[in-house]
CSV table of C-alpha atoms and ligand atoms in Angstrom, one decimal:
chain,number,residue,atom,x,y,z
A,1134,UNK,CA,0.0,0.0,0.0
A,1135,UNK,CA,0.6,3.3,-1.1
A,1136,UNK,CA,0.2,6.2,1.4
A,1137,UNK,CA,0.9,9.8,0.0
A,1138,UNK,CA,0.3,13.1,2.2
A,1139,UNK,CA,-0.7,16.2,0.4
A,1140,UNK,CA,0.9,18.8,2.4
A,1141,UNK,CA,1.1,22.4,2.3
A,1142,UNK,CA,1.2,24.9,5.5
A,1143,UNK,CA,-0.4,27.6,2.9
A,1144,UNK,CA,-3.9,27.6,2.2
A,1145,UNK,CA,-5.5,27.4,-1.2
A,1146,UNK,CA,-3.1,25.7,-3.0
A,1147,UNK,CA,-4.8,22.6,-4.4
A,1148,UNK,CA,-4.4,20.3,-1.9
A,1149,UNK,CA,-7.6,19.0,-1.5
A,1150,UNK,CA,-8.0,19.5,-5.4
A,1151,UNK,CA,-4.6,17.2,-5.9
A,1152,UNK,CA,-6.0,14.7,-3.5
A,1153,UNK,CA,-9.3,14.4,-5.2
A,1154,UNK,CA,-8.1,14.6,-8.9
A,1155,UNK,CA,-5.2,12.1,-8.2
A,1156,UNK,CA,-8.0,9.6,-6.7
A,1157,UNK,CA,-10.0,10.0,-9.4
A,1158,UNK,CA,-7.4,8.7,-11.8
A,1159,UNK,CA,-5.8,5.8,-9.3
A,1160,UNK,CA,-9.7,4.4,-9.1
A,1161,UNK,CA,-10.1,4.6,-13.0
A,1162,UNK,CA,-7.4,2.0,-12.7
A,1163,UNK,CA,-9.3,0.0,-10.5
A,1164,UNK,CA,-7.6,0.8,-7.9
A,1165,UNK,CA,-9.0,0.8,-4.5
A,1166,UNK,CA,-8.2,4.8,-2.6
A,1167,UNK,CA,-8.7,5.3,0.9
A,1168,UNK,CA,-8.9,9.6,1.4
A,1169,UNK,CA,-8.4,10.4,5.1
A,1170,UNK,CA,-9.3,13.8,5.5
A,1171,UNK,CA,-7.6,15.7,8.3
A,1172,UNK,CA,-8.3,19.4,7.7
A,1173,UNK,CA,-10.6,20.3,10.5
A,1174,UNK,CA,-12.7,22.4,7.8
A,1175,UNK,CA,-13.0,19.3,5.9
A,1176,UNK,CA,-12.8,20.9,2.4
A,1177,UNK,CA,-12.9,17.4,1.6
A,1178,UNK,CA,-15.8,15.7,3.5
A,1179,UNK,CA,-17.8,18.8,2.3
A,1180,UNK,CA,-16.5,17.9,-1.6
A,1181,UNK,CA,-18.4,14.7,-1.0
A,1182,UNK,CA,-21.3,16.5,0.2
A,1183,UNK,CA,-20.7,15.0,4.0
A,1184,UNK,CA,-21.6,17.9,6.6
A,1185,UNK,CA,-18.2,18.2,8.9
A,1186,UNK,CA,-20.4,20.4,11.0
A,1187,UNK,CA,-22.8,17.6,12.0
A,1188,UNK,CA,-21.4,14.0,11.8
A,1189,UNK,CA,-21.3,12.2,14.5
A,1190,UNK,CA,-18.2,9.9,13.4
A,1191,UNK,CA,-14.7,11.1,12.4
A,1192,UNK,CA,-11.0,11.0,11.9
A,1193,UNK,CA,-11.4,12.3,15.4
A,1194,UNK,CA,-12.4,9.3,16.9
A,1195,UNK,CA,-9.0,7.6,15.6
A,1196,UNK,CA,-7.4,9.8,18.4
A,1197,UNK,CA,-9.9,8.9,20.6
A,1198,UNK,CA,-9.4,5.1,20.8
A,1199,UNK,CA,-6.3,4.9,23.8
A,1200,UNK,CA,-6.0,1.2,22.7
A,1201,UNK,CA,-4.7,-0.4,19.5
A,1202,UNK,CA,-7.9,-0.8,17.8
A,1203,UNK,CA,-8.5,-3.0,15.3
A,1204,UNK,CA,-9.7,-2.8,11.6
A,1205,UNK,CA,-13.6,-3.2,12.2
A,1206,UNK,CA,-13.4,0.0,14.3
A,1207,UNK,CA,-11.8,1.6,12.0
A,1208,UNK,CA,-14.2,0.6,9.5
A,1209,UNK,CA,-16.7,2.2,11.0
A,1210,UNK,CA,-15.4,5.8,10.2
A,1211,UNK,CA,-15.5,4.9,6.9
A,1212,UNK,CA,-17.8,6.2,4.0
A,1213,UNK,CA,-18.0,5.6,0.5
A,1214,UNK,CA,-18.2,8.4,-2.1
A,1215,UNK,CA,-20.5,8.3,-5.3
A,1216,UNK,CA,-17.1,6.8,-7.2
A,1217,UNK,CA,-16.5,3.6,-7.1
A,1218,UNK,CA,-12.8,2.9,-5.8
A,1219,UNK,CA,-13.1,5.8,-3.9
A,1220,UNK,CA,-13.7,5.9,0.0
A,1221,UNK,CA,-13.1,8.5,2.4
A,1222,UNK,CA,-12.7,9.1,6.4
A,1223,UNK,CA,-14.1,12.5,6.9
A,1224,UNK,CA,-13.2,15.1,9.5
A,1225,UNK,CA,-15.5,17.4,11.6
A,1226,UNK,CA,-14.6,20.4,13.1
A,1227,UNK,CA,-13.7,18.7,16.6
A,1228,UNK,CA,-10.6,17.8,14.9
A,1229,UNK,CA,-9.6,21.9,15.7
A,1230,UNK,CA,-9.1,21.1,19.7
A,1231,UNK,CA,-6.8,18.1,18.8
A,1232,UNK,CA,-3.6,19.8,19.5
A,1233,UNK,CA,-4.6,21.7,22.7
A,1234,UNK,CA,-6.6,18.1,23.9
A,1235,UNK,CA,-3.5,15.9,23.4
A,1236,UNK,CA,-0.9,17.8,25.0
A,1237,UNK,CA,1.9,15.6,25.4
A,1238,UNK,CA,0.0,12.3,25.2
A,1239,UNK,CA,2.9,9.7,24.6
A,1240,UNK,CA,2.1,8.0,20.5
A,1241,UNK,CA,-0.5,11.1,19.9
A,1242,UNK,CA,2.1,11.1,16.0
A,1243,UNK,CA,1.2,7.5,15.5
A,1244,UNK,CA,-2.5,7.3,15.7
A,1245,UNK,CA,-2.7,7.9,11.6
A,1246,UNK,CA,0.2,5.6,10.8
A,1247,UNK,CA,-1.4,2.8,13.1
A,1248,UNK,CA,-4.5,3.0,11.0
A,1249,UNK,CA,-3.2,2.8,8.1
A,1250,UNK,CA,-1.2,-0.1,8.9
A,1251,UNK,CA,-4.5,-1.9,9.9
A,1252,UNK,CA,-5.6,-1.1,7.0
A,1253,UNK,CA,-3.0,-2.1,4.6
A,1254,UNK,CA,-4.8,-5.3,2.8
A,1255,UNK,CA,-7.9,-3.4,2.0
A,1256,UNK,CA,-6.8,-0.1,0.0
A,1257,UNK,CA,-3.6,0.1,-2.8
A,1258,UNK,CA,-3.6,3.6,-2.5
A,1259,UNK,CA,-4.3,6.6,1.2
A,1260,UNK,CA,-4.2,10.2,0.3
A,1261,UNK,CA,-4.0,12.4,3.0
A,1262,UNK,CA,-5.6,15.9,2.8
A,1263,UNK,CA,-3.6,17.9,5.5
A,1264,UNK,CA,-4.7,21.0,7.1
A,1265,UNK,CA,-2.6,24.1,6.4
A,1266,UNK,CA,-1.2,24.1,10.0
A,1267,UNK,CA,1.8,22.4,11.3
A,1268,UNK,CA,0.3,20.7,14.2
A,1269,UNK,CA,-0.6,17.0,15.5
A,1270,UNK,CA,-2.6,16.3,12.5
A,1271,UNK,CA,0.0,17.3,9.9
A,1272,UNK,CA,2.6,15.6,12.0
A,1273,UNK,CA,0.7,12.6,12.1
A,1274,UNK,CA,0.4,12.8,8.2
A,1275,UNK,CA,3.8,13.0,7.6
A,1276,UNK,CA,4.9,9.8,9.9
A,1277,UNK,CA,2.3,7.7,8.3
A,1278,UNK,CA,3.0,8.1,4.9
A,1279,UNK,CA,5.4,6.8,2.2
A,1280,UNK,CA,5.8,9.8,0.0
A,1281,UNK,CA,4.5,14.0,0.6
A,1282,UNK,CA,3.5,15.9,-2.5
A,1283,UNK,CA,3.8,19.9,-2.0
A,1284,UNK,CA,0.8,21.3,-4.5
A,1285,UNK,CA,2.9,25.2,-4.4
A,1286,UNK,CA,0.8,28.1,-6.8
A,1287,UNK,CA,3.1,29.2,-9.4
A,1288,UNK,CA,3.4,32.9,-7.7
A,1289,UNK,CA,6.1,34.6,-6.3
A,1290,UNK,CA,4.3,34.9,-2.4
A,1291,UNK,CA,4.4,30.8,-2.7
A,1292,UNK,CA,7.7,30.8,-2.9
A,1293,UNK,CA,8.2,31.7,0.7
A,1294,UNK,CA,5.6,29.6,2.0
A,1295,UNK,CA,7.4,26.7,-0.1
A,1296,UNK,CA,10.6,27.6,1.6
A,1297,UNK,CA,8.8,27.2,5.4
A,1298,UNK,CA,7.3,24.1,4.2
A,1299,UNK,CA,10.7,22.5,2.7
A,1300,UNK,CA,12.2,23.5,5.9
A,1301,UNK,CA,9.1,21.7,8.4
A,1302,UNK,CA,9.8,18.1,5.9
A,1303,UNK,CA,13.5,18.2,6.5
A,1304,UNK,CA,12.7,18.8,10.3
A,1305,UNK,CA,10.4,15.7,9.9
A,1306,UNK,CA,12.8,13.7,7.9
A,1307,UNK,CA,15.5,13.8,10.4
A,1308,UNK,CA,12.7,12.8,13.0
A,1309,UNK,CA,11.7,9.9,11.1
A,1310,UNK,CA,14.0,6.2,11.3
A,1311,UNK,CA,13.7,6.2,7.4
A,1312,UNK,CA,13.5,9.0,5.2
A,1313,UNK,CA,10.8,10.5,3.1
A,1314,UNK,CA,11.0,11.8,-0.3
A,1315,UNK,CA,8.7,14.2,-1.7
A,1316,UNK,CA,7.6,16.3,-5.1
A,1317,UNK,CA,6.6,19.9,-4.9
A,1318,UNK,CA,4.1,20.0,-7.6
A,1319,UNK,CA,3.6,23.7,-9.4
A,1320,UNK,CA,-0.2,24.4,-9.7
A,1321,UNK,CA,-2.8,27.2,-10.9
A,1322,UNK,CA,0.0,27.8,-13.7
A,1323,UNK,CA,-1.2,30.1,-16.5
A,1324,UNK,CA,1.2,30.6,-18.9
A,1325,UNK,CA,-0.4,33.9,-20.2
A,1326,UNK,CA,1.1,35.5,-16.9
A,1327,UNK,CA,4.8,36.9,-16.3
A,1328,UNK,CA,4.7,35.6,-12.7
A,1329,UNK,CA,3.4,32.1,-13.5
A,1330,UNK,CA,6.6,32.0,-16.2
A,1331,UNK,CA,8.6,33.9,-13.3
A,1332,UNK,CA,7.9,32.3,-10.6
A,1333,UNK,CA,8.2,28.4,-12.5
A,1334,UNK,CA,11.9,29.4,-13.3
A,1335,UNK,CA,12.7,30.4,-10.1
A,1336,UNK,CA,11.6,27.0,-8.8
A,1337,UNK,CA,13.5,25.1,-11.1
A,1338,UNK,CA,16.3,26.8,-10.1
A,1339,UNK,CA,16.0,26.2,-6.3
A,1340,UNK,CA,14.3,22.6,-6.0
A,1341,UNK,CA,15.6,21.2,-9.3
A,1342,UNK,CA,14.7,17.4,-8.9
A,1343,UNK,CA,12.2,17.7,-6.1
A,1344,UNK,CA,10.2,19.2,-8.7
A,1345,UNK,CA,7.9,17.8,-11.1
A,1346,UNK,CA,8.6,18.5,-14.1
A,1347,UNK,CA,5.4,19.3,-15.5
A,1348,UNK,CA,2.4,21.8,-14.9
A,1349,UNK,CA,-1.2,21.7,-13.7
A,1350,UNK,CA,-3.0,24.6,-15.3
A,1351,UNK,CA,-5.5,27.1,-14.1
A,1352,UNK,CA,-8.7,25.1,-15.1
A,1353,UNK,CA,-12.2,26.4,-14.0
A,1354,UNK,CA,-13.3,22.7,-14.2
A,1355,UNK,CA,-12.2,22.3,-11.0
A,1356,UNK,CA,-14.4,24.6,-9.6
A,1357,UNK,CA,-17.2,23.0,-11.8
A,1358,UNK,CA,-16.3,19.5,-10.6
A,1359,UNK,CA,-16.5,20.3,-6.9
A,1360,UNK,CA,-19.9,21.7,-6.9
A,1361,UNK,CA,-20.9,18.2,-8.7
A,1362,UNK,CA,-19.1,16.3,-5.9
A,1363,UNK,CA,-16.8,14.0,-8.2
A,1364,UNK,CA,-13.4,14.2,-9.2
A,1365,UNK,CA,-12.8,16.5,-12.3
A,1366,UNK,CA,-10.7,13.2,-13.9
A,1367,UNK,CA,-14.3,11.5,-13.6
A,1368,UNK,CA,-16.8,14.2,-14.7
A,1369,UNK,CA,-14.1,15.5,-17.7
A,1370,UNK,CA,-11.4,13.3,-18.3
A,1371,UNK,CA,-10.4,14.9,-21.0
A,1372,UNK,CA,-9.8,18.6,-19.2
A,1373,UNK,CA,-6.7,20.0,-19.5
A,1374,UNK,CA,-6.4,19.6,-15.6
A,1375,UNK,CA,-7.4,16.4,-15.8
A,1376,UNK,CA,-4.6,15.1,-18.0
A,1377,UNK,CA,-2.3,17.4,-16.1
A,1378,UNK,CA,-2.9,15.0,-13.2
A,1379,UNK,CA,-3.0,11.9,-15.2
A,1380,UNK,CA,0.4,12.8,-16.3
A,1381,UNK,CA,2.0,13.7,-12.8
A,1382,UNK,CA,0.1,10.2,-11.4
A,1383,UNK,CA,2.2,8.8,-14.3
A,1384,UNK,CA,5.3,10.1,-13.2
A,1385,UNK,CA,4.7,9.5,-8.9
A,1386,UNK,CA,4.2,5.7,-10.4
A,1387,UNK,CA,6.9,5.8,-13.4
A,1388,UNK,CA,9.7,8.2,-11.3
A,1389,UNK,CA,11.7,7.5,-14.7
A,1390,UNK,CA,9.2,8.8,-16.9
A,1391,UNK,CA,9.1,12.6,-15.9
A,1392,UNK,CA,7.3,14.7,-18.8
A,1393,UNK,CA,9.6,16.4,-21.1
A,1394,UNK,CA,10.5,20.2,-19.4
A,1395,UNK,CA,9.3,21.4,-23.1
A,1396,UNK,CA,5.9,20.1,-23.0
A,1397,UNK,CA,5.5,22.2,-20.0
A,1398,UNK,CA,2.1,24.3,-21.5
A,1399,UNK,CA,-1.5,24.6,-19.9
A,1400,UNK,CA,-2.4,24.0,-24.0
B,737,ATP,N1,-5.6,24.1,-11.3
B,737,ATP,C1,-6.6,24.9,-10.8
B,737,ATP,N2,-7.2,25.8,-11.6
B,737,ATP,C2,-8.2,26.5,-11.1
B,737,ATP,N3,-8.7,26.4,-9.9
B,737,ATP,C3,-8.2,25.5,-9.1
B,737,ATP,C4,-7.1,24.7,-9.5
B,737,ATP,N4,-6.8,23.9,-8.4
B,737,ATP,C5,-7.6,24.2,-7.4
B,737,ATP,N5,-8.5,25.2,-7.8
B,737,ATP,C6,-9.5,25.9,-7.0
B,737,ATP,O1,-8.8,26.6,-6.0
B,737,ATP,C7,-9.6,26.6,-4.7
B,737,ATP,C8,-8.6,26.1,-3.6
B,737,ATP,O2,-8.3,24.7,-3.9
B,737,ATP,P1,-8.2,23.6,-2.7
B,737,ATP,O3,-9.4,23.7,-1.8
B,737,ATP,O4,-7.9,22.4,-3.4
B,737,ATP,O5,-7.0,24.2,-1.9
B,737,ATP,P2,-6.4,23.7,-0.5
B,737,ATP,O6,-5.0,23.9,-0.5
B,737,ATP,O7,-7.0,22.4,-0.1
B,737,ATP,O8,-7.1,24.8,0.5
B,737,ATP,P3,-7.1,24.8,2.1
B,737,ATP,O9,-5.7,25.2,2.6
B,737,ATP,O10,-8.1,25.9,2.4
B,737,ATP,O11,-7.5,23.5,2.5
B,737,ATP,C9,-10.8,25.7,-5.0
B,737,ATP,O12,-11.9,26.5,-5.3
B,737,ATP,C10,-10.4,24.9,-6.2
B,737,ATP,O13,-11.5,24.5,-7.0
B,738,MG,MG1,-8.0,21.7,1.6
């Protein structure tokens, strides 16, 4: 089993979006996604019109379970979205007193890489949404997963945020027994702009092989998709952002096959 965090400590960068798309193509595969959503505003539960305001089960209850628990409780939190291939833990707002609630609780930056161990024979792929905090749910992301993926907007006030977030996974690397590698994806890039051309350079220059080679464009089908509920590589495979996504997917499965740096267009 796969399990890749989608991490970002700035907001509105596509995180939830790269989650969702990225799903969308793995369970065109027929491949079976787990989505553990651990932003306490729950873009993501709300995506797959779940109310985080009112459920009564949650991610939060994995932190609430002192014991080991097993899979069938674990089971429990989970929910199936209108894709098939495609099931979800959702979060509810409760998930906001985490930090203060768990204090210093010894294994509180385990609980989400226990459950995804007990869950290893039923999914291929877990995408973590993370919340755009560094706290006990991000933390908790980033020990349980095999690879991060860093959705950055190709502007130049990303940059710094990139530059905090490079710095909290190196922090977390060295933590960690064995390493994690990561891609820092450029998204929202229009290549009508100056500072999407800019800022695209400037990240080639600095992160060089941590960085996907290719693009994902500005694309208002996202926004189209989200209001239908289903990924935007289900309800128009054949978007430009969808096959942006197919072709990163390509390259997190295929590392050898990165897209060529000249084919790097939102045509
Ligand atoms: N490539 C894109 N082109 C156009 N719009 C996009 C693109 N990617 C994402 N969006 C839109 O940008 C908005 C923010 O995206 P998203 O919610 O995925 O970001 P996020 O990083 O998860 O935000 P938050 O930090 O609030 O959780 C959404 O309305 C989404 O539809
Ligand atoms: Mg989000």
């Amino acid at each position: 089993m796969k399990v890749w965090a989608v991490a970002n400590q700035k907001g509105g960068v596509a995180k939830t979006t790269t989650v969702i798309t990225l799903a969308g193509h793995l369970a065109a595969k027929g491949l079976r996604c787990l989505l553990l959503d651990l932003d306490p505003h729950g873009s993501l539960t709300s995506y797959f019109k779940q109310d985080p305001d009112s459920l009564e089960k949650s991610a939060y209850n994995l932190f609430q379970m002192h014991q080991l628990y097993s899979n069938n409780q674990i089971k429990e939190l989970i929910l199936h979205s209108e894709v098939e291939g495609i099931d979800f833990i959702p979060a509810s707002i409760s998930m906001a007193t985490l930090d203060r609630q768990l204090g210093s609780q010894e294994g509180k930056g385990l609980v989400i890489k226990k459950t995804v161990d007990l869950l290893a024979d039923e999914y291929d792929y877990v995408l973590i949404d993370c919340p755009p905090v560094l706290g006990v749910l991000m933390v908790n992301a980033l020990a349980a997963c095999t690879h991060v993926l860093v959705p950055v907007q190709t502007e130049f006030l990303a940059l710094k945020g990139l530059e905090r977030m490079h710095n909290t996974l190196n922090m977390i690397v060295k933590a960690r027994q064995h390493g994690v590698s990561f891609t820092i994806i450029p998204v929202m890039f229009d290549r009508r702009t100056r500072a999407s051309i800019d800022s695209l350079r400037a990240l080639r220059e600095k992160y060089g092989t941590e960085l996907w080679s290719g693009v994902i464009p500005v694309d208002t089908g996202f926004r189209m998709a989200s209001q239908k509920g289903l990924p935007l590589s289900t309800c128009s495979r054949s978007s430009r952002g969808s096959k942006a996504y197919a072709e990163l997917l390509d390259s997190l499965i295929n590392p050898n096959r990165q897209p060529d740096l000249k084919l790097v267009t939102n045509e």
